[in-house]
Amino acid sequence: MDRRKALQNLSLSAAGLMLSLTGGTTPNFRDGGMQKEDIIRLLYNENPNGPSDIVVKAIKESIYRANRYCTFHEPDLNVLKDRIAAKEGLSRENVLVGHGSFQPLMWLAVQYGINGGEIIVPDPTFDVVGGIGKRIGATIRKVALTPSGYMDLESMQKRITNDTKLVTICNPNNPTGTFIEATELADFCLSISENCPVLIDEAYIHYLNDWRQYSMHNLIIQGQDVLISRTFSKIYGMAGLRIGYLLGPKHIIGTLEENYTLGFPGNMPNVISVAAAIAALDDDKFLMDSRHICSHLRTKLCEELRSLGLPYFDSVTNFLYFDVRDFQAFRSFMRSNNIILAGGWPALPNWARVTITTSEELSHFIALVKTKKWLK
């Protein structure tokens, strides 16, 4: 399959992939009497408190530019690239911006998975690259997590061959919420990046205190073939605006720009999302407040699950992954109460992933879990 044919198949592949990433189905609000206005969204790991006031102000101020592409004025896509690069100690040429992090991840799947390219992925994880890669004919090597829900880096390294084109890591991992310490992950990247690039999905890294010390951006500065994907969809509370970015060596980012964006304004994020992202980058207080609220509510949910005897993985993110014993029954029970959530993936078919939502919604969810009615 050539790259053009692969790109033509991306839209269909992405639609199918979203079904698997959310547990096999998308919500139908007419099923089971669910009402849109009453739905409790524990499905997509959105920040219920966002976007911030600063971002809302930027959105309002950029509306009048909605008739223009995000070029030759501010907000400008290159301004956003420069702002991101400055915070990472990199240059504009190290930054690729896309519609969420999902789009750059799809481009990576094509770039490295074309013509049967071998990609190594942990399992379970938020596997856009492996999912899309499989649909275009890539060879996907899955490596199970440890029993405690952590990436098994030693086993992943053993699976690398001369045919391996890309190794992917999600840190913190989705859906387990666990993370790898910076020194351990850096050593892993250094040991293999000379042979093949390593992708680190850092979508949830902002939920860690002092999160920059856990990021692998310094390896890019050092010239390693390491790629980092991030998004504004999670802690920044901008999921509906669809904007994210990829960091990497200039030679890889340049190749991706040339092959997939073509430098055409119609393939760029919209001007409103660019303006919002520029504003969000400096809103450290909103990130700090969101971390604090999430940590408090996550602790509350963990305490309740312990008291109920429902095992869970230690999460540092805005979601929790736990054993409900019968996921299909659990999901049906929650849907009957206007709650949508994810889980049921093959590696742990009876585990559910729930977003840490507002205090009120979480209390309602906990009250339902306490009944254990799905097990009766």
mmCIF file of C-alpha atoms in Angstrom:
data_model
loop_
_atom_site.group_PDB
_atom_site.id
_atom_site.type_symbol
_atom_site.label_atom_id
_atom_site.label_comp_id
_atom_site.label_asym_id
_atom_site.label_seq_id
_atom_site.Cartn_x
_atom_site.Cartn_y
_atom_site.Cartn_z
ATOM 1 C CA MET A 1 0.000 0.000 0.000
ATOM 2 C CA ASP A 2 1.376 3.442 -0.877
ATOM 3 C CA ARG A 3 1.111 6.504 1.382
ATOM 4 C CA ARG A 4 -1.632 8.134 -0.723
ATOM 5 C CA LYS A 5 -3.866 5.062 -0.462
ATOM 6 C CA ALA A 6 -3.178 4.853 3.255
ATOM 7 C CA LEU A 7 -4.203 8.479 3.743
ATOM 8 C CA GLN A 8 -7.430 7.875 1.822
ATOM 9 C CA ASN A 9 -8.282 5.126 4.308
ATOM 10 C CA LEU A 10 -7.524 7.200 7.414
ATOM 11 C CA SER A 11 -10.994 8.647 7.945
ATOM 12 C CA LEU A 12 -12.688 5.253 7.854
ATOM 13 C CA SER A 13 -9.961 3.751 10.018
ATOM 14 C CA ALA A 14 -10.278 6.523 12.598
ATOM 15 C CA ALA A 15 -14.029 6.007 12.858
ATOM 16 C CA GLY A 16 -13.590 2.298 13.474
ATOM 17 C CA LEU A 17 -10.762 2.901 15.914
ATOM 18 C CA MET A 18 -12.883 5.186 18.092
ATOM 19 C CA LEU A 19 -15.309 2.318 18.650
ATOM 20 C CA SER A 20 -12.541 0.126 20.050
ATOM 21 C CA LEU A 21 -10.988 2.905 22.139
ATOM 22 C CA THR A 22 -14.290 3.590 23.906
ATOM 23 C CA GLY A 23 -15.175 -0.037 24.567
ATOM 24 C CA GLY A 24 -16.878 -1.114 21.363
ATOM 25 C CA THR A 25 -19.852 1.235 21.088
ATOM 26 C CA THR A 26 -20.619 4.911 20.839
ATOM 27 C CA PRO A 27 -23.456 6.318 22.963
ATOM 28 C CA ASN A 28 -26.943 6.397 21.452
ATOM 29 C CA PHE A 29 -28.980 8.822 23.504
ATOM 30 C CA ARG A 30 -32.256 7.271 22.340
ATOM 31 C CA ASP A 31 -31.323 3.897 23.815
ATOM 32 C CA GLY A 32 -32.587 3.170 27.294
ATOM 33 C CA GLY A 33 -34.294 6.528 27.671
ATOM 34 C CA MET A 34 -31.032 8.480 27.916
ATOM 35 C CA GLN A 35 -31.421 12.236 27.582
ATOM 36 C CA LYS A 36 -28.637 14.478 26.298
ATOM 37 C CA GLU A 37 -29.185 17.160 28.909
ATOM 38 C CA ASP A 38 -29.007 14.645 31.756
ATOM 39 C CA ILE A 39 -26.016 12.611 30.600
ATOM 40 C CA ILE A 40 -23.060 12.189 32.955
ATOM 41 C CA ARG A 41 -19.946 11.904 30.807
ATOM 42 C CA LEU A 42 -17.399 9.581 32.384
ATOM 43 C CA LEU A 43 -16.267 8.367 28.967
ATOM 44 C CA TYR A 44 -13.707 10.685 27.372
ATOM 45 C CA ASN A 45 -11.599 11.992 30.279
ATOM 46 C CA GLU A 46 -12.629 15.584 29.658
ATOM 47 C CA ASN A 47 -12.005 18.308 32.238
ATOM 48 C CA PRO A 48 -15.497 19.305 33.459
ATOM 49 C CA ASN A 49 -14.096 22.597 34.795
ATOM 50 C CA GLY A 50 -12.639 23.906 31.552
ATOM 51 C CA PRO A 51 -11.834 25.846 29.541
ATOM 52 C CA SER A 52 -10.390 28.531 31.776
ATOM 53 C CA ASP A 53 -11.603 32.134 31.853
ATOM 54 C CA ILE A 54 -8.427 33.214 30.072
ATOM 55 C CA VAL A 55 -9.099 30.769 27.252
ATOM 56 C CA VAL A 56 -12.757 31.786 27.013
ATOM 57 C CA LYS A 57 -11.646 35.413 26.645
ATOM 58 C CA ALA A 58 -9.229 34.451 23.847
ATOM 59 C CA ILE A 59 -11.985 32.522 22.064
ATOM 60 C CA LYS A 60 -14.339 35.500 22.190
ATOM 61 C CA GLU A 61 -11.656 37.848 20.924
ATOM 62 C CA SER A 62 -10.758 35.578 18.008
ATOM 63 C CA ILE A 63 -14.294 34.931 16.752
ATOM 64 C CA TYR A 64 -14.085 37.825 14.300
ATOM 65 C CA ARG A 65 -11.179 36.011 12.614
ATOM 66 C CA ALA A 66 -13.273 32.908 11.950
ATOM 67 C CA ASN A 67 -13.467 33.855 8.266
ATOM 68 C CA ARG A 68 -9.670 33.540 7.956
ATOM 69 C CA TYR A 69 -7.119 30.746 8.085
ATOM 70 C CA CYS A 70 -4.668 30.976 10.978
ATOM 71 C CA THR A 71 -1.884 32.575 8.927
ATOM 72 C CA PHE A 72 -0.336 36.049 8.525
ATOM 73 C CA HIS A 73 -1.892 37.515 11.652
ATOM 74 C CA GLU A 74 -2.222 36.790 15.329
ATOM 75 C CA PRO A 75 -3.470 34.233 16.273
ATOM 76 C CA ASP A 76 -1.088 32.573 13.838
ATOM 77 C CA LEU A 77 -0.089 28.904 13.740
ATOM 78 C CA ASN A 78 3.593 29.779 13.748
ATOM 79 C CA VAL A 79 3.088 31.943 16.832
ATOM 80 C CA LEU A 80 1.672 28.903 18.604
ATOM 81 C CA LYS A 81 4.583 26.756 17.427
ATOM 82 C CA ASP A 82 7.044 29.374 18.692
ATOM 83 C CA ARG A 83 5.316 29.578 22.085
ATOM 84 C CA ILE A 84 5.345 25.789 22.491
ATOM 85 C CA ALA A 85 8.967 25.548 21.355
ATOM 86 C CA ALA A 86 10.105 28.278 23.743
ATOM 87 C CA LYS A 87 8.628 26.443 26.724
ATOM 88 C CA GLU A 88 10.413 23.229 25.714
ATOM 89 C CA GLY A 89 13.819 24.717 24.830
ATOM 90 C CA LEU A 90 13.239 23.777 21.191
ATOM 91 C CA SER A 91 12.618 25.597 17.904
ATOM 92 C CA ARG A 92 9.594 25.952 15.643
ATOM 93 C CA GLU A 93 10.945 23.184 13.420
ATOM 94 C CA ASN A 94 10.591 20.729 16.319
ATOM 95 C CA VAL A 95 6.819 21.285 16.585
ATOM 96 C CA LEU A 96 3.967 19.826 14.544
ATOM 97 C CA VAL A 97 0.429 20.997 15.356
ATOM 98 C CA GLY A 98 -2.673 18.978 14.545
ATOM 99 C CA HIS A 99 -6.366 18.510 15.243
ATOM 100 C CA GLY A 100 -5.925 17.164 18.756
ATOM 101 C CA SER A 101 -2.998 14.804 19.242
ATOM 102 C CA PHE A 102 -5.073 12.199 17.392
ATOM 103 C CA GLN A 103 -4.191 13.561 13.940
ATOM 104 C CA PRO A 104 -0.387 13.558 14.367
ATOM 105 C CA LEU A 105 -0.649 10.076 15.872
ATOM 106 C CA MET A 106 -2.470 8.908 12.742
ATOM 107 C CA TRP A 107 0.258 10.422 10.588
ATOM 108 C CA LEU A 108 2.866 8.520 12.589
ATOM 109 C CA ALA A 109 0.931 5.297 12.059
ATOM 110 C CA VAL A 110 1.108 5.786 8.304
ATOM 111 C CA GLN A 111 4.703 6.987 8.277
ATOM 112 C CA TYR A 112 6.053 4.030 10.233
ATOM 113 C CA GLY A 113 3.400 1.380 9.582
ATOM 114 C CA ILE A 114 3.253 1.576 5.791
ATOM 115 C CA ASN A 115 4.170 -1.591 3.866
ATOM 116 C CA GLY A 116 4.068 -3.830 6.915
ATOM 117 C CA GLY A 117 6.263 -1.695 9.174
ATOM 118 C CA GLU A 118 6.649 -3.173 12.661
ATOM 119 C CA ILE A 119 5.326 -1.119 15.589
ATOM 120 C CA ILE A 120 5.632 -2.180 19.241
ATOM 121 C CA VAL A 121 2.852 -1.081 21.581
ATOM 122 C CA PRO A 122 1.936 -1.786 25.230
ATOM 123 C CA ASP A 123 -1.400 -3.442 25.965
ATOM 124 C CA PRO A 124 -3.749 -2.076 27.094
ATOM 125 C CA THR A 125 -3.098 1.528 26.112
ATOM 126 C CA PHE A 126 -4.610 4.380 24.098
ATOM 127 C CA ASP A 127 -3.378 2.829 20.903
ATOM 128 C CA VAL A 128 -4.069 5.194 18.012
ATOM 129 C CA VAL A 129 -0.792 4.364 16.265
ATOM 130 C CA GLY A 130 -1.228 0.607 16.584
ATOM 131 C CA GLY A 131 -4.947 0.753 15.792
ATOM 132 C CA ILE A 132 -4.518 2.802 12.625
ATOM 133 C CA GLY A 133 -1.332 0.925 11.733
ATOM 134 C CA LYS A 134 -3.142 -2.406 11.824
ATOM 135 C CA ARG A 135 -5.774 -1.091 9.435
ATOM 136 C CA ILE A 136 -3.155 -0.118 6.835
ATOM 137 C CA GLY A 137 -1.189 -3.357 7.078
ATOM 138 C CA ALA A 138 1.431 -2.598 9.729
ATOM 139 C CA THR A 139 2.813 -5.399 11.886
ATOM 140 C CA ILE A 140 1.728 -4.645 15.451
ATOM 141 C CA ARG A 141 3.565 -6.309 18.345
ATOM 142 C CA LYS A 142 1.615 -5.961 21.603
ATOM 143 C CA VAL A 143 3.381 -6.271 24.952
ATOM 144 C CA ALA A 144 1.273 -6.869 28.064
ATOM 145 C CA LEU A 145 1.528 -4.580 31.066
ATOM 146 C CA THR A 146 2.769 -5.899 34.390
ATOM 147 C CA PRO A 147 0.117 -7.334 36.759
ATOM 148 C CA SER A 148 0.114 -4.003 38.622
ATOM 149 C CA GLY A 149 -0.730 -2.089 35.443
ATOM 150 C CA TYR A 150 2.668 -0.628 34.559
ATOM 151 C CA MET A 151 4.546 -0.637 31.252
ATOM 152 C CA ASP A 152 6.886 -3.620 31.015
ATOM 153 C CA LEU A 153 9.841 -1.834 29.431
ATOM 154 C CA GLU A 154 12.137 -4.841 29.693
ATOM 155 C CA SER A 155 9.723 -7.034 27.736
ATOM 156 C CA MET A 156 9.137 -4.279 25.197
ATOM 157 C CA GLN A 157 12.865 -3.958 24.594
ATOM 158 C CA LYS A 158 13.151 -7.704 24.045
ATOM 159 C CA ARG A 159 10.519 -7.519 21.299
ATOM 160 C CA ILE A 160 12.503 -5.028 19.224
ATOM 161 C CA THR A 161 13.941 -6.453 16.001
ATOM 162 C CA ASN A 162 15.749 -5.104 12.959
ATOM 163 C CA ASP A 163 12.302 -4.629 11.396
ATOM 164 C CA THR A 164 10.947 -2.434 14.205
ATOM 165 C CA LYS A 165 10.092 1.039 12.910
ATOM 166 C CA LEU A 166 8.556 2.607 16.024
ATOM 167 C CA VAL A 167 8.081 1.895 19.733
ATOM 168 C CA THR A 168 5.172 3.610 21.490
ATOM 169 C CA ILE A 169 4.773 4.494 25.171
ATOM 170 C CA CYS A 170 1.862 6.260 26.882
ATOM 171 C CA ASN A 171 3.056 8.009 30.037
ATOM 172 C CA PRO A 172 0.953 8.276 32.143
ATOM 173 C CA ASN A 173 -0.782 5.325 30.561
ATOM 174 C CA ASN A 174 -4.384 5.297 29.439
ATOM 175 C CA PRO A 175 -6.433 3.402 30.659
ATOM 176 C CA THR A 176 -4.467 2.351 33.765
ATOM 177 C CA GLY A 177 -3.394 5.855 34.862
ATOM 178 C CA THR A 178 0.022 4.552 35.965
ATOM 179 C CA PHE A 179 3.291 6.241 35.019
ATOM 180 C CA ILE A 180 6.961 5.431 34.568
ATOM 181 C CA GLU A 181 9.568 7.338 36.573
ATOM 182 C CA ALA A 182 11.614 9.764 34.474
ATOM 183 C CA THR A 183 15.021 8.103 34.932
ATOM 184 C CA GLU A 184 13.723 4.660 34.011
ATOM 185 C CA LEU A 185 11.932 5.930 30.911
ATOM 186 C CA ALA A 186 14.884 8.060 29.792
ATOM 187 C CA ASP A 187 17.233 5.079 30.084
ATOM 188 C CA PHE A 188 14.828 3.010 27.992
ATOM 189 C CA CYS A 189 14.605 5.686 25.293
ATOM 190 C CA LEU A 190 18.380 6.151 25.171
ATOM 191 C CA SER A 191 18.932 2.422 24.814
ATOM 192 C CA ILE A 192 16.759 2.041 21.727
ATOM 193 C CA SER A 193 16.336 5.421 20.003
ATOM 194 C CA GLU A 194 19.498 4.959 17.941
ATOM 195 C CA ASN A 195 17.846 1.925 16.328
ATOM 196 C CA CYS A 196 14.267 3.175 16.011
ATOM 197 C CA PRO A 197 12.257 6.220 17.145
ATOM 198 C CA VAL A 198 10.345 6.144 20.432
ATOM 199 C CA LEU A 199 6.970 7.858 20.755
ATOM 200 C CA ILE A 200 5.892 9.059 24.210
ATOM 201 C CA ASP A 201 2.217 10.016 24.450
ATOM 202 C CA GLU A 202 2.105 12.635 27.228
ATOM 203 C CA ALA A 203 -1.594 13.488 26.971
ATOM 204 C CA TYR A 204 -2.052 13.209 30.752
ATOM 205 C CA ILE A 205 1.349 14.307 31.997
ATOM 206 C CA HIS A 206 0.005 17.664 33.213
ATOM 207 C CA TYR A 207 -1.839 15.861 36.018
ATOM 208 C CA LEU A 208 1.511 15.182 37.681
ATOM 209 C CA ASN A 209 2.897 17.796 40.045
ATOM 210 C CA ASP A 210 6.123 19.259 38.601
ATOM 211 C CA TRP A 211 5.174 17.484 35.393
ATOM 212 C CA ARG A 212 8.098 18.792 33.335
ATOM 213 C CA GLN A 213 10.559 16.680 35.285
ATOM 214 C CA TYR A 214 8.729 13.589 33.973
ATOM 215 C CA SER A 215 8.630 14.702 30.338
ATOM 216 C CA MET A 216 11.119 13.338 27.803
ATOM 217 C CA HIS A 217 11.524 16.666 25.956
ATOM 218 C CA ASN A 218 15.157 16.932 27.097
ATOM 219 C CA LEU A 219 15.974 13.881 24.989
ATOM 220 C CA ILE A 220 14.838 15.783 21.910
ATOM 221 C CA ILE A 221 17.128 18.651 22.900
ATOM 222 C CA GLN A 222 19.943 16.104 23.146
ATOM 223 C CA GLY A 223 19.292 14.984 19.568
ATOM 224 C CA GLN A 224 17.642 11.636 20.289
ATOM 225 C CA ASP A 225 14.977 10.203 17.969
ATOM 226 C CA VAL A 226 12.232 10.667 20.534
ATOM 227 C CA LEU A 227 8.754 11.969 19.730
ATOM 228 C CA ILE A 228 6.313 13.444 22.251
ATOM 229 C CA SER A 229 2.595 13.930 21.660
ATOM 230 C CA ARG A 230 0.498 16.253 23.815
ATOM 231 C CA THR A 231 -3.010 17.627 23.668
ATOM 232 C CA PHE A 232 -5.093 20.540 24.892
ATOM 233 C CA SER A 233 -8.080 18.180 25.232
ATOM 234 C CA LYS A 234 -7.483 16.945 28.774
ATOM 235 C CA ILE A 235 -6.391 19.158 31.680
ATOM 236 C CA TYR A 236 -6.711 22.327 29.549
ATOM 237 C CA GLY A 237 -10.436 21.601 29.086
ATOM 238 C CA MET A 238 -10.422 22.177 25.318
ATOM 239 C CA ALA A 239 -11.470 18.785 23.917
ATOM 240 C CA GLY A 240 -14.128 20.322 21.662
ATOM 241 C CA LEU A 241 -11.612 22.659 20.029
ATOM 242 C CA ARG A 242 -9.487 19.752 18.704
ATOM 243 C CA ILE A 243 -5.893 20.908 18.972
ATOM 244 C CA GLY A 244 -2.690 19.152 20.021
ATOM 245 C CA TYR A 245 0.921 18.860 18.963
ATOM 246 C CA LEU A 246 3.888 16.606 18.382
ATOM 247 C CA LEU A 247 7.465 17.382 19.440
ATOM 248 C CA GLY A 248 10.419 15.699 17.812
ATOM 249 C CA PRO A 249 13.738 15.977 15.978
ATOM 250 C CA LYS A 250 13.690 18.416 13.075
ATOM 251 C CA HIS A 251 14.297 15.724 10.478
ATOM 252 C CA ILE A 252 11.257 13.698 11.593
ATOM 253 C CA ILE A 253 8.942 16.681 12.111
ATOM 254 C CA GLY A 254 10.012 18.090 8.739
ATOM 255 C CA THR A 255 9.211 14.809 7.001
ATOM 256 C CA LEU A 256 5.774 14.647 8.637
ATOM 257 C CA GLU A 257 5.034 18.265 7.690
ATOM 258 C CA GLU A 258 6.019 17.584 4.089
ATOM 259 C CA ASN A 259 4.125 14.315 3.748
ATOM 260 C CA TYR A 260 0.904 15.122 5.585
ATOM 261 C CA THR A 261 0.199 18.835 6.056
ATOM 262 C CA LEU A 262 1.564 19.992 2.668
ATOM 263 C CA GLY A 263 1.839 23.451 4.224
ATOM 264 C CA PHE A 264 -1.749 24.128 3.154
ATOM 265 C CA PRO A 265 -3.897 26.374 5.414
ATOM 266 C CA GLY A 266 -6.941 24.136 4.912
ATOM 267 C CA ASN A 267 -5.123 21.361 6.773
ATOM 268 C CA MET A 268 -4.324 23.561 9.788
ATOM 269 C CA PRO A 269 -6.262 23.810 13.064
ATOM 270 C CA ASN A 270 -8.872 26.550 13.060
ATOM 271 C CA VAL A 271 -8.052 30.081 14.149
ATOM 272 C CA ILE A 272 -10.179 29.868 17.297
ATOM 273 C CA SER A 273 -8.458 26.745 18.613
ATOM 274 C CA VAL A 274 -5.053 28.264 17.869
ATOM 275 C CA ALA A 275 -5.939 31.430 19.805
ATOM 276 C CA ALA A 276 -7.230 29.333 22.701
ATOM 277 C CA ALA A 277 -4.083 27.196 22.770
ATOM 278 C CA ILE A 278 -1.805 30.236 22.814
ATOM 279 C CA ALA A 279 -3.714 31.619 25.804
ATOM 280 C CA ALA A 280 -3.826 28.255 27.599
ATOM 281 C CA LEU A 281 -0.057 27.781 27.523
ATOM 282 C CA ASP A 282 0.447 30.561 30.075
ATOM 283 C CA ASP A 283 -2.493 29.684 32.321
ATOM 284 C CA ASP A 284 -0.501 27.815 34.979
ATOM 285 C CA LYS A 285 -3.000 28.586 37.730
ATOM 286 C CA PHE A 286 -5.799 26.782 35.898
ATOM 287 C CA LEU A 287 -3.616 23.693 35.554
ATOM 288 C CA MET A 288 -2.674 23.814 39.220
ATOM 289 C CA ASP A 289 -6.307 24.200 40.320
ATOM 290 C CA SER A 290 -7.453 21.396 38.013
ATOM 291 C CA ARG A 291 -4.759 19.065 39.389
ATOM 292 C CA HIS A 292 -5.776 19.832 42.960
ATOM 293 C CA ILE A 293 -9.503 19.251 42.370
ATOM 294 C CA CYS A 294 -8.847 16.056 40.435
ATOM 295 C CA SER A 295 -6.466 14.646 43.051
ATOM 296 C CA HIS A 296 -8.967 15.247 45.849
ATOM 297 C CA LEU A 297 -11.850 13.585 43.990
ATOM 298 C CA ARG A 298 -9.702 10.690 42.746
ATOM 299 C CA THR A 299 -8.688 9.948 46.337
ATOM 300 C CA LYS A 300 -12.345 9.954 47.328
ATOM 301 C CA LEU A 301 -13.229 7.429 44.620
ATOM 302 C CA CYS A 302 -10.274 5.200 45.535
ATOM 303 C CA GLU A 303 -11.359 5.105 49.168
ATOM 304 C CA GLU A 304 -14.868 4.062 48.190
ATOM 305 C CA LEU A 305 -13.627 1.334 45.833
ATOM 306 C CA ARG A 306 -11.370 -0.072 48.577
ATOM 307 C CA SER A 307 -14.284 -0.234 50.970
ATOM 308 C CA LEU A 308 -16.302 -2.116 48.337
ATOM 309 C CA GLY A 309 -13.519 -4.579 47.582
ATOM 310 C CA LEU A 310 -13.187 -3.495 43.940
ATOM 311 C CA PRO A 311 -9.512 -3.557 42.844
ATOM 312 C CA TYR A 312 -8.102 -0.606 40.897
ATOM 313 C CA PHE A 313 -4.797 0.599 39.494
ATOM 314 C CA ASP A 314 -2.997 3.509 41.164
ATOM 315 C CA SER A 315 -3.758 6.421 38.865
ATOM 316 C CA VAL A 316 -2.097 9.836 38.673
ATOM 317 C CA THR A 317 -4.555 11.068 36.040
ATOM 318 C CA ASN A 318 -8.142 12.289 35.743
ATOM 319 C CA PHE A 319 -9.510 8.754 35.392
ATOM 320 C CA LEU A 320 -9.528 5.492 37.328
ATOM 321 C CA TYR A 321 -9.460 1.928 35.987
ATOM 322 C CA PHE A 322 -11.064 -0.699 38.223
ATOM 323 C CA ASP A 323 -12.511 -4.214 38.275
ATOM 324 C CA VAL A 324 -16.318 -4.303 38.140
ATOM 325 C CA ARG A 325 -16.438 -8.138 37.684
ATOM 326 C CA ASP A 326 -18.949 -7.934 34.821
ATOM 327 C CA PHE A 327 -18.294 -4.940 32.572
ATOM 328 C CA GLN A 328 -21.196 -5.442 30.172
ATOM 329 C CA ALA A 329 -23.681 -5.588 33.044
ATOM 330 C CA PHE A 330 -21.981 -2.611 34.715
ATOM 331 C CA ARG A 331 -22.124 -0.493 31.572
ATOM 332 C CA SER A 332 -25.798 -1.351 30.995
ATOM 333 C CA PHE A 333 -26.621 -0.494 34.604
ATOM 334 C CA MET A 334 -24.845 2.836 34.362
ATOM 335 C CA ARG A 335 -26.436 3.660 31.004
ATOM 336 C CA SER A 336 -29.844 3.043 32.557
ATOM 337 C CA ASN A 337 -28.867 5.794 34.997
ATOM 338 C CA ASN A 338 -27.712 8.176 32.227
ATOM 339 C CA ILE A 339 -23.997 7.538 32.801
ATOM 340 C CA ILE A 340 -21.623 6.688 29.948
ATOM 341 C CA LEU A 341 -18.170 5.226 30.565
ATOM 342 C CA ALA A 342 -15.475 3.110 28.915
ATOM 343 C CA GLY A 343 -13.841 -0.254 29.437
ATOM 344 C CA GLY A 344 -14.243 -3.889 28.515
ATOM 345 C CA TRP A 345 -11.031 -3.993 26.479
ATOM 346 C CA PRO A 346 -9.675 -7.496 25.727
ATOM 347 C CA ALA A 347 -6.688 -7.383 28.083
ATOM 348 C CA LEU A 348 -8.988 -6.805 31.088
ATOM 349 C CA PRO A 349 -12.524 -7.413 29.820
ATOM 350 C CA ASN A 350 -14.283 -6.781 33.140
ATOM 351 C CA TRP A 351 -12.536 -3.546 34.055
ATOM 352 C CA ALA A 352 -14.087 -0.102 33.644
ATOM 353 C CA ARG A 353 -12.444 3.278 33.142
ATOM 354 C CA VAL A 354 -14.239 6.302 34.568
ATOM 355 C CA THR A 355 -13.390 9.970 34.318
ATOM 356 C CA ILE A 356 -12.911 11.971 37.510
ATOM 357 C CA THR A 357 -15.760 14.401 36.997
ATOM 358 C CA THR A 358 -17.384 17.060 39.209
ATOM 359 C CA SER A 359 -17.915 16.440 42.921
ATOM 360 C CA GLU A 360 -21.689 16.243 42.468
ATOM 361 C CA GLU A 361 -21.549 13.809 39.550
ATOM 362 C CA LEU A 362 -18.909 11.670 41.232
ATOM 363 C CA SER A 363 -21.017 11.391 44.395
ATOM 364 C CA HIS A 364 -23.965 10.252 42.298
ATOM 365 C CA PHE A 365 -21.781 7.672 40.533
ATOM 366 C CA ILE A 366 -20.379 6.366 43.836
ATOM 367 C CA ALA A 367 -23.883 5.999 45.264
ATOM 368 C CA LEU A 368 -24.812 3.810 42.285
ATOM 369 C CA VAL A 369 -21.632 1.721 42.572
ATOM 370 C CA LYS A 370 -22.376 1.081 46.239
ATOM 371 C CA THR A 371 -25.647 -0.632 45.336
ATOM 372 C CA LYS A 372 -23.777 -3.296 43.273
ATOM 373 C CA LYS A 373 -27.066 -3.842 41.457
ATOM 374 C CA TRP A 374 -25.315 -4.852 38.219
ATOM 375 C CA LEU A 375 -24.031 -7.960 40.037
ATOM 376 C CA LYS A 376 -27.474 -9.142 41.151
#
